[in-house]
PDB file of C-alpha atoms and ligand atoms in Angstrom:
ATOM      1  CA  MET A   1      -9.456 -12.912 -11.678  1.00  0.00           C
ATOM      2  CA  THR A   2      -8.558 -10.397  -8.748  1.00  0.00           C
ATOM      3  CA  ASP A   3     -11.090 -10.190  -6.049  1.00  0.00           C
ATOM      4  CA  ASN A   4     -11.318  -6.469  -5.741  1.00  0.00           C
ATOM      5  CA  THR A   5     -12.126  -6.669  -2.159  1.00  0.00           C
ATOM      6  CA  ARG A   6      -8.801  -8.052  -1.028  1.00  0.00           C
ATOM      7  CA  VAL A   7      -6.104  -5.993   0.579  1.00  0.00           C
ATOM      8  CA  VAL A   8      -2.986  -7.426   1.660  1.00  0.00           C
ATOM      9  CA  LEU A   9      -1.502  -5.973   4.625  1.00  0.00           C
ATOM     10  CA  SER A  10       2.211  -6.265   5.849  1.00  0.00           C
ATOM     11  CA  SER A  11       4.860  -4.522   7.929  1.00  0.00           C
ATOM     12  CA  ASP A  12       8.192  -4.936   9.739  1.00  0.00           C
ATOM     13  CA  HIS A  13       8.400  -5.076  13.497  1.00  0.00           C
ATOM     14  CA  SER A  14       8.134  -1.406  14.067  1.00  0.00           C
ATOM     15  CA  ALA A  15       4.446  -1.252  12.842  1.00  0.00           C
ATOM     16  CA  ILE A  16       2.533  -4.151  14.235  1.00  0.00           C
ATOM     17  CA  GLY A  17       0.229  -2.381  16.306  1.00  0.00           C
ATOM     18  CA  LEU A  18      -0.804   0.262  13.767  1.00  0.00           C
ATOM     19  CA  ARG A  19      -1.031  -2.501  10.879  1.00  0.00           C
ATOM     20  CA  GLN A  20      -3.601  -4.327  13.087  1.00  0.00           C
ATOM     21  CA  ALA A  21      -5.517  -1.131  13.617  1.00  0.00           C
ATOM     22  CA  ILE A  22      -5.634  -0.694   9.959  1.00  0.00           C
ATOM     23  CA  ALA A  23      -6.881  -4.198   9.458  1.00  0.00           C
ATOM     24  CA  ALA A  24      -9.680  -4.061  11.940  1.00  0.00           C
ATOM     25  CA  HIS A  25     -10.654  -0.427  10.461  1.00  0.00           C
ATOM     26  CA  ILE A  26     -10.843  -1.639   6.770  1.00  0.00           C
ATOM     27  CA  ALA A  27     -12.597  -4.986   7.725  1.00  0.00           C
ATOM     28  CA  ALA A  28     -15.390  -3.070   9.303  1.00  0.00           C
ATOM     29  CA  GLN A  29     -15.715  -1.302   5.906  1.00  0.00           C
ATOM     30  CA  GLY A  30     -16.098  -4.496   4.203  1.00  0.00           C
ATOM     31  CA  TRP A  31     -12.713  -4.971   2.741  1.00  0.00           C
ATOM     32  CA  THR A  32     -11.295  -8.701   2.631  1.00  0.00           C
ATOM     33  CA  VAL A  33      -8.174  -8.263   4.995  1.00  0.00           C
ATOM     34  CA  VAL A  34      -5.365 -10.524   3.914  1.00  0.00           C
ATOM     35  CA  ASP A  35      -2.865  -9.906   6.924  1.00  0.00           C
ATOM     36  CA  ILE A  36       0.400 -11.587   6.187  1.00  0.00           C
ATOM     37  CA  GLY A  37       2.341 -10.641   9.366  1.00  0.00           C
ATOM     38  CA  PRO A  38       4.456 -10.597  11.060  1.00  0.00           C
ATOM     39  CA  THR A  39       2.759 -11.049  14.670  1.00  0.00           C
ATOM     40  CA  THR A  40       5.736 -11.095  16.945  1.00  0.00           C
ATOM     41  CA  PRO A  41       7.722  -8.242  17.818  1.00  0.00           C
ATOM     42  CA  GLU A  42      11.270  -9.543  16.943  1.00  0.00           C
ATOM     43  CA  SER A  43      13.218  -7.380  14.657  1.00  0.00           C
ATOM     44  CA  THR A  44      12.702  -8.604  11.010  1.00  0.00           C
ATOM     45  CA  PRO A  45      13.826  -6.873   7.738  1.00  0.00           C
ATOM     46  CA  TYR A  46      11.308  -4.735   5.826  1.00  0.00           C
ATOM     47  CA  PRO A  47      12.470  -5.818   2.458  1.00  0.00           C
ATOM     48  CA  GLU A  48      10.935  -9.347   2.896  1.00  0.00           C
ATOM     49  CA  HIS A  49       7.652  -8.062   3.966  1.00  0.00           C
ATOM     50  CA  GLY A  50       7.304  -5.424   1.484  1.00  0.00           C
ATOM     51  CA  ALA A  51       8.180  -7.936  -1.236  1.00  0.00           C
ATOM     52  CA  ALA A  52       5.880 -10.432   0.068  1.00  0.00           C
ATOM     53  CA  ALA A  53       2.846  -8.045  -0.017  1.00  0.00           C
ATOM     54  CA  ALA A  54       3.839  -6.709  -3.423  1.00  0.00           C
ATOM     55  CA  ARG A  55       3.944 -10.168  -5.059  1.00  0.00           C
ATOM     56  CA  ARG A  56       0.407 -10.628  -3.678  1.00  0.00           C
ATOM     57  CA  VAL A  57      -0.796  -7.391  -5.728  1.00  0.00           C
ATOM     58  CA  ALA A  58       1.388  -8.043  -8.697  1.00  0.00           C
ATOM     59  CA  ASP A  59       0.072 -11.799  -9.191  1.00  0.00           C
ATOM     60  CA  GLY A  60      -3.591 -10.518  -8.799  1.00  0.00           C
ATOM     61  CA  ASP A  61      -4.214 -12.191  -5.363  1.00  0.00           C
ATOM     62  CA  CYS A  62      -5.090  -8.963  -4.028  1.00  0.00           C
ATOM     63  CA  ARG A  63      -6.358  -5.570  -5.530  1.00  0.00           C
ATOM     64  CA  PHE A  64      -4.473  -3.397  -3.021  1.00  0.00           C
ATOM     65  CA  GLY A  65      -1.634  -3.479  -0.674  1.00  0.00           C
ATOM     66  CA  ILE A  66      -0.940  -1.386   2.658  1.00  0.00           C
ATOM     67  CA  ILE A  67       2.597  -1.690   3.823  1.00  0.00           C
ATOM     68  CA  LEU A  68       4.308  -0.362   6.908  1.00  0.00           C
ATOM     69  CA  CYS A  69       7.605   0.241   8.502  1.00  0.00           C
ATOM     70  CA  GLY A  70       9.108   2.821  10.788  1.00  0.00           C
ATOM     71  CA  THR A  71       9.316   5.563   8.093  1.00  0.00           C
ATOM     72  CA  GLY A  72       7.435   3.706   5.315  1.00  0.00           C
ATOM     73  CA  GLN A  73      10.392   4.493   2.998  1.00  0.00           C
ATOM     74  CA  GLY A  74      12.332   1.243   3.002  1.00  0.00           C
ATOM     75  CA  ILE A  75       9.425  -0.950   2.736  1.00  0.00           C
ATOM     76  CA  MET A  76       8.047   1.130  -0.254  1.00  0.00           C
ATOM     77  CA  MET A  77      11.391   0.960  -2.097  1.00  0.00           C
ATOM     78  CA  ALA A  78      11.288  -2.712  -1.706  1.00  0.00           C
ATOM     79  CA  ALA A  79       7.654  -3.095  -2.844  1.00  0.00           C
ATOM     80  CA  ASN A  80       8.289  -1.042  -5.919  1.00  0.00           C
ATOM     81  CA  LYS A  81      11.043  -3.387  -7.054  1.00  0.00           C
ATOM     82  CA  VAL A  82       8.307  -5.980  -7.950  1.00  0.00           C
ATOM     83  CA  LYS A  83       6.898  -5.546 -11.448  1.00  0.00           C
ATOM     84  CA  GLY A  84       3.484  -4.322 -11.623  1.00  0.00           C
ATOM     85  CA  VAL A  85       3.481  -2.537  -8.325  1.00  0.00           C
ATOM     86  CA  ARG A  86       3.028   1.180  -7.942  1.00  0.00           C
ATOM     87  CA  CYS A  87       3.701   2.158  -4.382  1.00  0.00           C
ATOM     88  CA  GLY A  88       3.778   5.534  -2.633  1.00  0.00           C
ATOM     89  CA  VAL A  89       4.606   6.425   0.964  1.00  0.00           C
ATOM     90  CA  CYS A  90       2.104   9.211   2.241  1.00  0.00           C
ATOM     91  CA  ALA A  91       1.972  11.247   5.340  1.00  0.00           C
ATOM     92  CA  ASP A  92      -1.029  13.576   3.997  1.00  0.00           C
ATOM     93  CA  THR A  93      -4.496  12.875   2.680  1.00  0.00           C
ATOM     94  CA  PHE A  94      -3.940  14.808  -0.517  1.00  0.00           C
ATOM     95  CA  SER A  95      -0.997  12.727  -1.493  1.00  0.00           C
ATOM     96  CA  SER A  96      -2.777   9.520  -0.574  1.00  0.00           C
ATOM     97  CA  ARG A  97      -5.847  10.248  -2.653  1.00  0.00           C
ATOM     98  CA  MET A  98      -3.606  11.606  -5.776  1.00  0.00           C
ATOM     99  CA  ILE A  99      -1.431   8.525  -5.874  1.00  0.00           C
ATOM    100  CA  ARG A 100      -4.712   6.646  -6.815  1.00  0.00           C
ATOM    101  CA  GLN A 101      -6.215   9.333  -9.028  1.00  0.00           C
ATOM    102  CA  HIS A 102      -3.118  10.120 -11.022  1.00  0.00           C
ATOM    103  CA  ASN A 103      -0.661   7.339 -10.680  1.00  0.00           C
ATOM    104  CA  ASP A 104      -3.104   4.599 -10.175  1.00  0.00           C
ATOM    105  CA  ALA A 105      -0.993   3.292  -7.411  1.00  0.00           C
ATOM    106  CA  ASN A 106      -1.817  -0.093  -6.128  1.00  0.00           C
ATOM    107  CA  MET A 107       0.003   0.116  -2.734  1.00  0.00           C
ATOM    108  CA  LEU A 108       0.320   2.529  -0.051  1.00  0.00           C
ATOM    109  CA  ALA A 109       3.179   2.689   2.376  1.00  0.00           C
ATOM    110  CA  LEU A 110       2.889   4.256   5.893  1.00  0.00           C
ATOM    111  CA  GLY A 111       5.594   5.117   8.472  1.00  0.00           C
ATOM    112  CA  ALA A 112       4.390   4.086  11.982  1.00  0.00           C
ATOM    113  CA  ARG A 113       7.042   6.148  13.527  1.00  0.00           C
ATOM    114  CA  VAL A 114       6.231   9.275  11.563  1.00  0.00           C
ATOM    115  CA  ILE A 115       2.321   9.520  11.927  1.00  0.00           C
ATOM    116  CA  GLY A 116      -0.414   8.639  14.235  1.00  0.00           C
ATOM    117  CA  GLU A 117      -3.246   6.147  14.073  1.00  0.00           C
ATOM    118  CA  GLY A 118      -5.977   8.877  13.309  1.00  0.00           C
ATOM    119  CA  LEU A 119      -3.937  10.177  10.519  1.00  0.00           C
ATOM    120  CA  ALA A 120      -2.959   6.531   9.230  1.00  0.00           C
ATOM    121  CA  LEU A 121      -6.659   5.750   9.205  1.00  0.00           C
ATOM    122  CA  ASP A 122      -7.664   8.849   7.131  1.00  0.00           C
ATOM    123  CA  LEU A 123      -4.826   8.144   4.651  1.00  0.00           C
ATOM    124  CA  VAL A 124      -5.967   4.441   4.126  1.00  0.00           C
ATOM    125  CA  ASP A 125      -9.659   5.674   3.700  1.00  0.00           C
ATOM    126  CA  ALA A 126      -8.421   8.068   0.882  1.00  0.00           C
ATOM    127  CA  PHE A 127      -6.267   5.819  -0.698  1.00  0.00           C
ATOM    128  CA  LEU A 128      -8.870   2.954  -0.878  1.00  0.00           C
ATOM    129  CA  THR A 129     -11.757   5.017  -2.000  1.00  0.00           C
ATOM    130  CA  ALA A 130     -10.342   7.334  -4.814  1.00  0.00           C
ATOM    131  CA  PRO A 131     -10.617   6.206  -8.225  1.00  0.00           C
ATOM    132  CA  PHE A 132      -7.981   6.400 -10.841  1.00  0.00           C
ATOM    133  CA  ASP A 133      -8.744   9.352 -13.136  1.00  0.00           C
ATOM    134  CA  GLY A 134      -7.533   7.741 -16.437  1.00  0.00           C
ATOM    135  CA  GLY A 135      -7.478  10.152 -19.304  1.00  0.00           C
ATOM    136  CA  ARG A 136      -4.030  11.924 -19.736  1.00  0.00           C
ATOM    137  CA  HIS A 137      -2.854  10.119 -16.439  1.00  0.00           C
ATOM    138  CA  ALA A 138      -3.098   6.679 -18.249  1.00  0.00           C
ATOM    139  CA  ALA A 139      -0.356   7.386 -20.856  1.00  0.00           C
ATOM    140  CA  ARG A 140       1.907   8.472 -18.005  1.00  0.00           C
ATOM    141  CA  VAL A 141       1.139   5.428 -16.067  1.00  0.00           C
ATOM    142  CA  GLU A 142       1.995   3.396 -19.028  1.00  0.00           C
ATOM    143  CA  MET A 143       5.310   5.411 -19.333  1.00  0.00           C
ATOM    144  CA  ILE A 144       6.010   4.089 -15.641  1.00  0.00           C
ATOM    145  CA  LYS A 145       5.133   0.530 -16.748  1.00  0.00           C
ATOM    146  CA  ALA A 146       7.610   0.824 -19.814  1.00  0.00           C
ATOM    147  CA  LEU A 147      10.524   1.517 -17.512  1.00  0.00           C
ATOM    148  CA  GLU A 148       9.980  -1.920 -15.754  1.00  0.00           C
ATOM    149  CA  GLY A 149      11.618  -3.788 -18.647  1.00  0.00           C
TER     150      GLY A 149
HETATM  151  C1  RB5 B 201      13.714  -0.431  11.354  1.00  0.00           C
HETATM  152  O1  RB5 B 201      14.387   0.064  12.415  1.00  0.00           O
HETATM  153  C2  RB5 B 201      13.553   0.722  10.314  1.00  0.00           C
HETATM  154  O2  RB5 B 201      14.903   0.986   9.651  1.00  0.00           O
HETATM  155  C3  RB5 B 201      12.400   0.391   9.476  1.00  0.00           C
HETATM  156  O3  RB5 B 201      11.356   0.072  10.121  1.00  0.00           O
HETATM  157  C4  RB5 B 201      12.209   1.362   8.272  1.00  0.00           C
HETATM  158  O4  RB5 B 201      11.940   2.735   9.042  1.00  0.00           O
HETATM  159  C5  RB5 B 201      13.071   1.414   7.145  1.00  0.00           C
HETATM  160  O5  RB5 B 201      12.774   2.097   6.124  1.00  0.00           O
END
């Protein structure tokens, strides 16, 4: 059974500092941080890191995932290839909240070259605290799952 306090974090080389700031921020809130790196600044491909985090969420090891690359876009695309993952890239708090409320997203992608740390932490807070609304949105999420094959 998934421990609902566990949040996996990963990034490519472009976002190590922001990822570590997010890790400290959510750990202070009581989340159990599973930071799977990387920790060294060498260039490293975002698809590997997005997929590694996505597998932690898809297999139930972690309730949520937060992943980062330069834009957030590439790592989001990789994560969404893993069955069971619904990941959105956000740069506004409304969207970060709504991907939980309407889309039951289980991963959030951020662009470290797009947003600053203050906004990133707000986006993370919105994502981690918003509940899924269910209701009419549940049927639509089921339609997304049906596309996974
Ligand atoms: C790496 O330079 C960069 O391409 C990557 O971080 C990301 O922005 C890709 O989507």
